[in-house]
mmCIF file of C-alpha atoms in Angstrom:
data_model
loop_
_atom_site.group_PDB
_atom_site.id
_atom_site.type_symbol
_atom_site.label_atom_id
_atom_site.label_comp_id
_atom_site.label_asym_id
_atom_site.label_seq_id
_atom_site.Cartn_x
_atom_site.Cartn_y
_atom_site.Cartn_z
ATOM 1 C CA MET J 510 -49.841 -14.354 5.665
ATOM 2 C CA ASN J 511 -50.443 -15.679 9.247
ATOM 3 C CA GLN J 512 -54.060 -15.492 10.152
ATOM 4 C CA ARG J 513 -53.446 -14.257 13.681
ATOM 5 C CA LYS J 514 -51.250 -11.419 12.185
ATOM 6 C CA GLN J 515 -54.086 -10.415 9.927
ATOM 7 C CA GLU J 516 -56.628 -10.519 12.745
ATOM 8 C CA ALA J 517 -54.481 -8.313 14.814
ATOM 9 C CA ASP J 518 -53.799 -5.939 11.912
ATOM 10 C CA TYR J 519 -57.584 -5.334 11.318
ATOM 11 C CA ILE J 520 -58.064 -4.872 15.109
ATOM 12 C CA ARG J 521 -55.302 -2.513 15.523
ATOM 13 C CA ALA J 522 -56.142 -0.406 12.521
ATOM 14 C CA VAL J 523 -59.805 0.014 13.548
ATOM 15 C CA CYS J 524 -58.806 0.932 17.143
ATOM 16 C CA THR J 525 -56.138 3.302 16.034
ATOM 17 C CA VAL J 526 -58.552 5.122 13.580
ATOM 18 C CA TRP J 527 -61.106 5.411 16.549
ATOM 19 C CA ILE J 528 -58.637 6.918 19.062
ATOM 20 C CA ILE J 529 -57.169 9.428 16.538
ATOM 21 C CA ALA J 530 -59.961 10.202 14.002
ATOM 22 C CA LEU J 531 -62.955 10.255 16.326
ATOM 23 C CA TRP J 532 -61.858 10.630 19.900
ATOM 24 C CA HIS J 533 -58.850 13.195 19.574
ATOM 25 C CA LEU J 534 -59.012 14.814 16.182
ATOM 26 C CA PRO J 535 -62.326 16.747 17.161
ATOM 27 C CA ASP J 536 -60.143 18.598 19.764
ATOM 28 C CA TYR J 537 -58.568 20.388 16.903
ATOM 29 C CA MET J 538 -61.544 21.242 14.887
ATOM 30 C CA GLU J 539 -63.959 24.091 14.620
ATOM 31 C CA SER J 540 -66.775 23.768 17.167
ATOM 32 C CA SER J 541 -69.727 23.629 14.789
ATOM 33 C CA GLY J 542 -72.183 21.046 13.699
ATOM 34 C CA PHE J 543 -70.436 17.578 13.711
ATOM 35 C CA CYS J 544 -67.056 19.012 14.768
ATOM 36 C CA VAL J 545 -67.531 18.631 18.481
ATOM 37 C CA LYS J 546 -65.746 16.385 20.962
ATOM 38 C CA LEU J 547 -67.604 13.122 21.441
ATOM 39 C CA THR J 548 -69.055 12.968 24.842
ATOM 40 C CA GLY J 549 -71.458 10.839 26.785
ATOM 41 C CA PRO J 550 -71.419 7.228 28.062
ATOM 42 C CA LEU J 551 -71.208 5.464 24.747
ATOM 43 C CA PRO J 552 -68.173 7.150 23.240
ATOM 44 C CA SER J 553 -66.432 7.059 26.492
ATOM 45 C CA GLN J 554 -66.933 3.413 27.060
ATOM 46 C CA ILE J 555 -65.836 2.707 23.330
ATOM 47 C CA THR J 556 -62.636 4.535 24.032
ATOM 48 C CA PHE J 557 -61.984 2.647 27.313
ATOM 49 C CA SER J 558 -62.594 -0.474 25.433
ATOM 50 C CA VAL J 559 -60.386 0.344 22.588
ATOM 51 C CA LEU J 560 -57.408 0.907 24.921
ATOM 52 C CA ALA J 561 -58.324 -2.350 26.574
ATOM 53 C CA VAL J 562 -58.058 -4.112 23.243
ATOM 54 C CA PHE J 563 -54.590 -2.518 22.668
ATOM 55 C CA THR J 564 -53.581 -3.508 26.215
ATOM 56 C CA TYR J 565 -54.676 -7.230 25.265
ATOM 57 C CA LEU J 566 -52.703 -7.072 22.097
ATOM 58 C CA SER J 567 -49.627 -5.786 24.035
ATOM 59 C CA GLY J 568 -49.823 -8.585 26.548
ATOM 60 C CA TYR J 569 -50.603 -11.173 23.677
ATOM 61 C CA PHE J 570 -47.582 -10.315 21.614
ATOM 62 C CA SER J 571 -45.261 -9.702 24.515
ATOM 63 C CA CYS J 572 -45.499 -13.438 25.587
ATOM 64 C CA ARG J 573 -44.439 -15.034 22.361
ATOM 65 C CA ASN J 574 -40.906 -16.005 23.495
ATOM 66 C CA LYS J 575 -40.414 -18.436 26.345
ATOM 67 C CA ILE J 576 -39.075 -17.077 29.513
ATOM 68 C CA SER J 577 -37.037 -19.947 31.346
ATOM 69 C CA GLY J 578 -34.313 -17.811 33.201
ATOM 70 C CA ALA J 579 -32.721 -14.455 33.882
ATOM 71 C CA GLY J 580 -31.132 -14.399 30.373
ATOM 72 C CA ASP J 581 -34.344 -14.796 28.621
ATOM 73 C CA ALA J 582 -35.952 -11.932 30.812
ATOM 74 C CA PHE J 583 -32.923 -9.785 30.092
ATOM 75 C CA ARG J 584 -33.429 -10.304 26.206
ATOM 76 C CA TYR J 585 -37.093 -9.535 26.740
ATOM 77 C CA TYR J 586 -36.431 -6.277 28.327
ATOM 78 C CA LYS J 587 -33.935 -5.361 25.713
ATOM 79 C CA LYS J 588 -36.379 -6.211 22.836
ATOM 80 C CA ARG J 589 -39.109 -4.147 24.491
ATOM 81 C CA LEU J 590 -36.713 -1.188 25.225
ATOM 82 C CA ILE J 591 -35.500 -1.084 21.686
ATOM 83 C CA ARG J 592 -38.994 -1.420 20.084
ATOM 84 C CA ILE J 593 -40.715 1.292 22.219
ATOM 85 C CA TYR J 594 -38.517 3.483 24.216
ATOM 86 C CA PRO J 595 -36.665 5.646 21.891
ATOM 87 C CA LEU J 596 -39.936 6.594 20.081
ATOM 88 C CA PHE J 597 -41.662 7.077 23.394
ATOM 89 C CA ALA J 598 -38.843 9.309 24.637
ATOM 90 C CA ALA J 599 -39.068 11.465 21.489
ATOM 91 C CA ALA J 600 -42.863 11.790 21.757
ATOM 92 C CA CYS J 601 -42.453 12.934 25.561
ATOM 93 C CA LEU J 602 -39.966 15.664 24.377
ATOM 94 C CA ALA J 603 -42.359 16.684 21.476
ATOM 95 C CA PHE J 604 -45.365 16.865 23.925
ATOM 96 C CA ALA J 605 -43.352 19.221 26.366
ATOM 97 C CA VAL J 606 -41.733 21.418 23.578
ATOM 98 C CA LEU J 607 -45.329 21.936 22.065
ATOM 99 C CA SER J 608 -46.821 22.447 25.522
ATOM 100 C CA ILE J 609 -49.371 19.585 25.081
ATOM 101 C CA ASN J 610 -48.052 18.183 28.549
ATOM 102 C CA PRO J 611 -46.324 20.212 31.063
ATOM 103 C CA LYS J 612 -42.587 19.884 30.986
ATOM 104 C CA ASN J 613 -42.322 18.658 34.608
ATOM 105 C CA THR J 614 -44.062 15.456 33.469
ATOM 106 C CA VAL J 615 -41.127 14.482 31.321
ATOM 107 C CA PRO J 616 -38.922 12.918 33.927
ATOM 108 C CA TYR J 617 -41.895 10.960 35.422
ATOM 109 C CA LEU J 618 -42.742 9.657 31.958
ATOM 110 C CA LEU J 619 -39.132 8.655 31.055
ATOM 111 C CA SER J 620 -38.604 6.871 34.321
ATOM 112 C CA GLY J 621 -41.896 5.010 33.951
ATOM 113 C CA PHE J 622 -43.635 6.706 36.830
ATOM 114 C CA GLY J 623 -45.955 8.945 34.844
ATOM 115 C CA PHE J 624 -48.920 7.148 36.594
ATOM 116 C CA LEU J 625 -47.825 8.942 39.845
ATOM 117 C CA LYS J 626 -47.939 12.467 38.469
ATOM 118 C CA TYR J 627 -51.424 14.156 38.691
ATOM 119 C CA PRO J 628 -52.837 15.423 36.375
ATOM 120 C CA TYR J 629 -51.731 12.300 34.570
ATOM 121 C CA PRO J 630 -49.854 13.066 31.210
ATOM 122 C CA LEU J 631 -52.143 13.392 28.284
ATOM 123 C CA THR J 632 -52.222 10.410 25.717
ATOM 124 C CA LEU J 633 -48.685 9.276 26.852
ATOM 125 C CA TRP J 634 -50.004 7.841 30.122
ATOM 126 C CA PHE J 635 -51.091 4.786 28.141
ATOM 127 C CA VAL J 636 -47.543 3.941 26.823
ATOM 128 C CA CYS J 637 -46.030 4.614 30.250
ATOM 129 C CA MET J 638 -48.703 2.245 31.652
ATOM 130 C CA LEU J 639 -47.727 -0.467 29.210
ATOM 131 C CA LEU J 640 -43.842 0.058 30.226
ATOM 132 C CA VAL J 641 -45.071 -0.888 33.908
ATOM 133 C CA PHE J 642 -46.821 -3.809 32.583
ATOM 134 C CA TYR J 643 -43.786 -5.028 30.548
ATOM 135 C CA PHE J 644 -41.638 -4.922 33.717
ATOM 136 C CA PHE J 645 -43.922 -7.595 35.183
ATOM 137 C CA ALA J 646 -44.456 -9.677 32.153
ATOM 138 C CA PRO J 647 -41.335 -11.872 32.393
ATOM 139 C CA PHE J 648 -42.295 -12.990 35.809
ATOM 140 C CA LEU J 649 -45.683 -14.053 34.562
ATOM 141 C CA ALA J 650 -44.349 -15.633 31.462
ATOM 142 C CA TYR J 651 -41.842 -17.556 33.397
ATOM 143 C CA GLN J 652 -44.667 -19.163 35.541
ATOM 144 C CA ALA J 653 -46.690 -19.757 32.342
ATOM 145 C CA GLY J 654 -43.573 -21.732 30.880
ATOM 146 C CA LYS J 655 -43.429 -23.876 33.870
ATOM 147 C CA LYS J 656 -47.220 -24.474 33.674
ATOM 148 C CA SER J 657 -47.521 -23.057 37.208
ATOM 149 C CA TYR J 658 -51.035 -21.642 36.547
ATOM 150 C CA MET J 659 -51.958 -21.462 40.265
ATOM 151 C CA VAL J 660 -48.739 -19.343 41.033
ATOM 152 C CA LEU J 661 -49.379 -17.350 37.802
ATOM 153 C CA GLY J 662 -52.976 -16.519 38.877
ATOM 154 C CA ILE J 663 -51.813 -15.600 42.499
ATOM 155 C CA LEU J 664 -48.941 -13.467 41.267
ATOM 156 C CA SER J 665 -51.429 -11.696 38.723
ATOM 157 C CA VAL J 666 -54.005 -10.969 41.521
ATOM 158 C CA PHE J 667 -51.153 -9.692 43.885
ATOM 159 C CA ILE J 668 -49.977 -7.306 41.178
ATOM 160 C CA GLU J 669 -53.573 -6.112 40.654
ATOM 161 C CA THR J 670 -53.908 -5.695 44.508
ATOM 162 C CA VAL J 671 -50.554 -3.600 44.529
ATOM 163 C CA PHE J 672 -51.815 -1.281 41.795
ATOM 164 C CA PHE J 673 -55.098 -0.714 43.789
ATOM 165 C CA MET J 674 -53.124 0.045 47.000
ATOM 166 C CA VAL J 675 -50.770 2.359 45.267
ATOM 167 C CA HIS J 676 -53.712 4.241 43.904
ATOM 168 C CA LYS J 677 -55.328 4.528 47.330
ATOM 169 C CA MET J 678 -52.064 5.590 49.188
ATOM 170 C CA LEU J 679 -50.236 7.733 46.472
ATOM 171 C CA ASP J 680 -53.251 8.686 44.209
ATOM 172 C CA ALA J 681 -51.685 6.726 41.361
ATOM 173 C CA ASP J 682 -53.657 6.370 38.140
ATOM 174 C CA ILE J 683 -56.478 3.785 38.693
ATOM 175 C CA ARG J 684 -56.199 2.881 35.061
ATOM 176 C CA LEU J 685 -53.442 0.491 35.918
ATOM 177 C CA PHE J 686 -55.693 -1.406 38.140
ATOM 178 C CA TYR J 687 -58.501 -1.524 35.339
ATOM 179 C CA TYR J 688 -56.233 -2.404 32.279
ATOM 180 C CA TRP J 689 -53.888 -5.057 33.989
ATOM 181 C CA PRO J 690 -56.543 -7.873 33.616
ATOM 182 C CA PHE J 691 -56.495 -7.288 29.898
ATOM 183 C CA PHE J 692 -52.734 -7.368 29.691
ATOM 184 C CA VAL J 693 -52.655 -10.669 31.666
ATOM 185 C CA SER J 694 -55.461 -12.140 29.546
ATOM 186 C CA GLY J 695 -53.533 -11.319 26.445
ATOM 187 C CA MET J 696 -50.466 -13.179 27.883
ATOM 188 C CA ALA J 697 -52.580 -16.086 28.867
ATOM 189 C CA CYS J 698 -54.242 -16.494 25.325
ATOM 190 C CA SER J 699 -51.110 -16.079 23.340
ATOM 191 C CA GLY J 700 -50.593 -19.809 23.430
ATOM 192 C CA ILE J 701 -54.155 -20.773 22.473
ATOM 193 C CA ASP J 702 -54.564 -22.044 18.995
ATOM 194 C CA ILE J 703 -58.299 -21.692 18.140
ATOM 195 C CA SER J 704 -57.833 -23.805 14.884
ATOM 196 C CA PHE J 705 -56.252 -26.550 16.855
ATOM 197 C CA LEU J 706 -59.295 -26.531 19.296
ATOM 198 C CA LEU J 707 -61.757 -26.734 16.385
ATOM 199 C CA GLN J 708 -59.805 -29.634 14.944
ATOM 200 C CA ALA J 709 -59.904 -31.368 18.248
ATOM 201 C CA ALA J 710 -63.731 -30.794 18.669
ATOM 202 C CA ALA J 711 -64.261 -32.248 15.095
ATOM 203 C CA GLU J 712 -62.107 -35.267 16.081
ATOM 204 C CA ARG J 713 -63.997 -36.043 19.383
ATOM 205 C CA GLY J 714 -67.505 -35.005 18.515
ATOM 206 C CA GLY J 715 -67.763 -35.202 14.798
ATOM 207 C CA VAL J 716 -68.258 -32.593 12.152
ATOM 208 C CA LYS J 717 -71.345 -31.135 13.526
ATOM 209 C CA ILE J 718 -69.580 -29.862 16.756
ATOM 210 C CA SER J 719 -66.789 -28.422 14.574
ATOM 211 C CA ARG J 720 -69.388 -26.638 12.363
ATOM 212 C CA PHE J 721 -71.151 -25.336 15.500
ATOM 213 C CA PHE J 722 -67.923 -23.757 16.643
ATOM 214 C CA ILE J 723 -67.235 -22.305 13.291
ATOM 215 C CA TRP J 724 -70.872 -20.819 13.366
ATOM 216 C CA ILE J 725 -70.232 -19.360 16.652
ATOM 217 C CA LYS J 726 -66.907 -17.881 15.545
ATOM 218 C CA GLY J 727 -68.560 -16.262 12.401
ATOM 219 C CA TYR J 728 -71.566 -14.967 13.956
ATOM 220 C CA LEU J 729 -70.417 -13.924 17.396
ATOM 221 C CA ILE J 730 -69.834 -10.315 16.262
ATOM 222 C CA TRP J 731 -73.680 -10.031 15.446
ATOM 223 C CA ILE J 732 -74.510 -11.384 18.854
ATOM 224 C CA SER J 733 -71.950 -9.402 21.039
ATOM 225 C CA PHE J 734 -71.991 -5.949 19.339
ATOM 226 C CA PRO J 735 -75.548 -5.198 20.072
ATOM 227 C CA LEU J 736 -75.081 -6.305 23.720
ATOM 228 C CA TYR J 737 -72.115 -4.186 23.983
ATOM 229 C CA ILE J 738 -73.846 -1.083 22.756
ATOM 230 C CA LEU J 739 -76.551 -1.796 25.243
ATOM 231 C CA LEU J 740 -74.261 -2.138 28.074
ATOM 232 C CA ALA J 741 -71.947 0.680 27.106
ATOM 233 C CA GLY J 742 -74.736 3.223 26.545
ATOM 234 C CA ASN J 743 -75.757 2.770 30.262
ATOM 235 C CA ALA J 744 -72.250 2.440 31.849
ATOM 236 C CA GLY J 745 -71.575 6.065 32.483
ATOM 237 C CA THR J 746 -68.408 8.043 31.631
ATOM 238 C CA GLU J 747 -66.214 6.898 34.582
ATOM 239 C CA PHE J 748 -64.084 3.793 35.246
ATOM 240 C CA ASN J 749 -65.955 1.098 37.225
ATOM 241 C CA PHE J 750 -66.599 -2.613 37.206
ATOM 242 C CA TYR J 751 -69.066 -2.167 34.422
ATOM 243 C CA THR J 752 -66.180 -0.733 32.337
ATOM 244 C CA ILE J 753 -64.502 -4.060 32.555
ATOM 245 C CA ILE J 754 -67.522 -6.080 31.401
ATOM 246 C CA CYS J 755 -68.151 -3.741 28.592
ATOM 247 C CA SER J 756 -64.514 -3.987 27.438
ATOM 248 C CA LEU J 757 -64.709 -7.863 27.508
ATOM 249 C CA PHE J 758 -67.617 -7.598 25.163
ATOM 250 C CA PHE J 759 -65.769 -5.170 22.861
ATOM 251 C CA LEU J 760 -62.784 -7.576 22.839
ATOM 252 C CA ILE J 761 -64.965 -10.379 21.652
ATOM 253 C CA CYS J 762 -66.409 -7.967 19.013
ATOM 254 C CA MET J 763 -63.162 -7.032 17.682
ATOM 255 C CA TYR J 764 -61.677 -10.491 17.555
ATOM 256 C CA SER J 765 -64.904 -11.648 15.790
ATOM 257 C CA PHE J 766 -64.446 -8.849 13.393
ATOM 258 C CA GLY J 767 -60.731 -9.636 12.673
ATOM 259 C CA SER J 768 -61.417 -13.377 12.464
ATOM 260 C CA MET J 769 -64.311 -12.809 9.959
ATOM 261 C CA LEU J 770 -61.965 -10.815 7.641
ATOM 262 C CA SER J 771 -58.661 -12.577 8.002
ATOM 263 C CA GLY J 772 -57.608 -15.135 5.441
ATOM 264 C CA LYS J 773 -59.707 -13.321 2.822
ATOM 265 C CA SER J 774 -58.263 -11.396 -0.173
ATOM 266 C CA PHE J 775 -59.416 -7.860 0.393
ATOM 267 C CA ARG J 776 -57.602 -5.003 -1.545
ATOM 268 C CA ILE J 777 -58.111 -2.904 1.457
ATOM 269 C CA TYR J 778 -55.924 -5.159 3.499
ATOM 270 C CA GLY J 779 -52.806 -3.485 2.134
ATOM 271 C CA LEU J 780 -53.883 -0.085 3.730
ATOM 272 C CA VAL J 781 -54.949 -1.884 6.936
ATOM 273 C CA ARG J 782 -51.496 -3.559 7.155
ATOM 274 C CA GLU J 783 -49.805 -0.087 6.692
ATOM 275 C CA ILE J 784 -51.994 1.692 9.242
ATOM 276 C CA SER J 785 -51.331 -1.330 11.632
ATOM 277 C CA TYR J 786 -47.573 -0.979 11.049
ATOM 278 C CA ALA J 787 -47.752 2.696 11.817
ATOM 279 C CA SER J 788 -50.207 2.536 14.811
ATOM 280 C CA MET J 789 -47.609 2.954 17.511
ATOM 281 C CA CYS J 790 -46.087 6.042 15.929
ATOM 282 C CA ALA J 791 -49.456 7.441 15.040
ATOM 283 C CA TYR J 792 -50.573 7.126 18.681
ATOM 284 C CA LEU J 793 -47.385 8.639 20.076
ATOM 285 C CA PHE J 794 -47.021 11.505 17.525
ATOM 286 C CA HIS J 795 -50.580 12.382 16.261
ATOM 287 C CA ARG J 796 -51.059 15.151 18.826
ATOM 288 C CA PRO J 797 -47.673 16.865 18.124
ATOM 289 C CA ILE J 798 -48.473 16.611 14.318
ATOM 290 C CA LEU J 799 -51.980 18.145 14.933
ATOM 291 C CA GLN J 800 -50.495 20.793 17.176
ATOM 292 C CA ILE J 801 -47.980 21.881 14.475
ATOM 293 C CA ILE J 802 -50.731 21.981 11.739
ATOM 294 C CA MET J 803 -53.032 24.070 14.071
ATOM 295 C CA ILE J 804 -50.113 26.389 14.728
ATOM 296 C CA PHE J 805 -50.085 27.123 11.019
ATOM 297 C CA CYS J 806 -53.707 26.684 10.087
ATOM 298 C CA GLY J 807 -55.785 27.292 13.243
ATOM 299 C CA LYS J 808 -58.685 25.165 14.072
ATOM 300 C CA LEU J 809 -59.576 22.645 11.271
ATOM 301 C CA SER J 810 -62.714 22.305 9.270
ATOM 302 C CA ILE J 811 -64.236 18.791 8.649
ATOM 303 C CA LEU J 812 -62.700 18.657 5.158
ATOM 304 C CA ALA J 813 -59.290 19.907 6.301
ATOM 305 C CA ALA J 814 -59.273 17.492 9.338
ATOM 306 C CA TYR J 815 -60.407 14.395 7.630
ATOM 307 C CA ALA J 816 -59.051 14.890 3.991
ATOM 308 C CA GLY J 817 -55.788 16.737 5.038
ATOM 309 C CA ALA J 818 -54.708 16.291 8.592
ATOM 310 C CA LEU J 819 -55.750 12.619 9.141
ATOM 311 C CA PRO J 820 -53.746 11.373 6.086
ATOM 312 C CA VAL J 821 -50.700 13.502 7.061
ATOM 313 C CA ILE J 822 -50.732 11.910 10.545
ATOM 314 C CA PHE J 823 -50.546 8.312 9.052
ATOM 315 C CA ILE J 824 -48.085 9.212 6.400
ATOM 316 C CA VAL J 825 -45.744 11.073 8.729
ATOM 317 C CA SER J 826 -46.062 8.298 11.464
ATOM 318 C CA HIS J 827 -45.353 5.611 8.810
ATOM 319 C CA LEU J 828 -42.179 7.488 7.747
ATOM 320 C CA ILE J 829 -41.104 7.815 11.338
ATOM 321 C CA GLN J 830 -41.494 4.089 11.989
ATOM 322 C CA ARG J 831 -39.763 3.239 8.641
ATOM 323 C CA LEU J 832 -37.002 5.485 9.437
ATOM 324 C CA TYR J 833 -36.605 4.087 13.078
ATOM 325 C CA ASP J 834 -36.730 0.453 11.787
ATOM 326 C CA SER J 835 -34.300 0.772 8.886
ATOM 327 C CA ILE J 836 -31.703 3.384 10.273
ATOM 328 C CA LEU J 837 -32.000 4.090 13.962
ATOM 329 C CA ARG J 838 -33.022 0.690 15.452
ATOM 330 C CA PRO J 839 -30.113 -1.273 13.876
ATOM 331 C CA GLY J 840 -27.743 1.230 15.291
ATOM 332 C CA ILE J 841 -29.204 0.986 18.812
ATOM 333 C CA GLU J 842 -29.232 -2.794 18.701
ATOM 334 C CA GLY J 843 -25.559 -2.801 17.656
ATOM 335 C CA VAL J 844 -24.637 -0.491 20.544
ATOM 336 C CA LEU J 845 -26.556 -2.779 23.185
ATOM 337 C CA LYS J 846 -24.741 -5.797 21.822
ATOM 338 C CA ASN J 847 -21.312 -4.415 22.466
#
């Protein structure tokens, strides 16, 4: 098993569980005792940071193929379209039918302009934002492939400025501005091999330097996590520059956590891998699934929510992803080839 894949699986699973089980599930639970919506600076900042990690991973895995021309860019767009868009479109319709989002948001979401429709669509705004980022990704990947890092940096800053100006002029979602640096960072880091860097350090400076880097890699989570809690607890509940700093610390925490666990034989990894596999569908469909459950059962108790509804979300999401990958996706790929 590829170590990077294992790291990403652990990170994706933890972040998915946070969003669904701790951030959104309380909305569907009885308001008593523990069953309350998490509020305050720390939970808000953790949620902002979790979405920043998801954005980073999206940039990281979207830049694995070299873009050297229009043909490569077209194949990139087609691959992203096939992987995400049909499931995203189904989720948009489900949100509208179940009145989770207003029906008039569907055209904005499907066209990729959900960030212009205020109030911004619940939950699906994030995937809509990623679609916008994917549009720009081949231009950045092309410059990275040419090793034109100065042009890459200028282009990234220009796009970031455009997001800010669109927010100011059209009241577009400011979250595009905040999350774009994490997407670009993921793309930039996709070609970095930490193992290679450690080996090079060992060859140049001897074993002691290599061991120092390994020590830092192993213990970074214990250094960065307390700093993150300290920062996030005082950052407030709104987006600001502090949010980006906190999210950078959280990203370091998550990668230290994933690196610490990857490469080891844990029985729990099988479950982690399946949660990671179903994570996109779980994010897209957890609110519709919970809404349907609530129609029949009303507000959920702690036991019903975490012993019943939560496993149902991941089982149904896993089935949807398997159905799509095994039956629908091949058909769509066949149609697009012709």
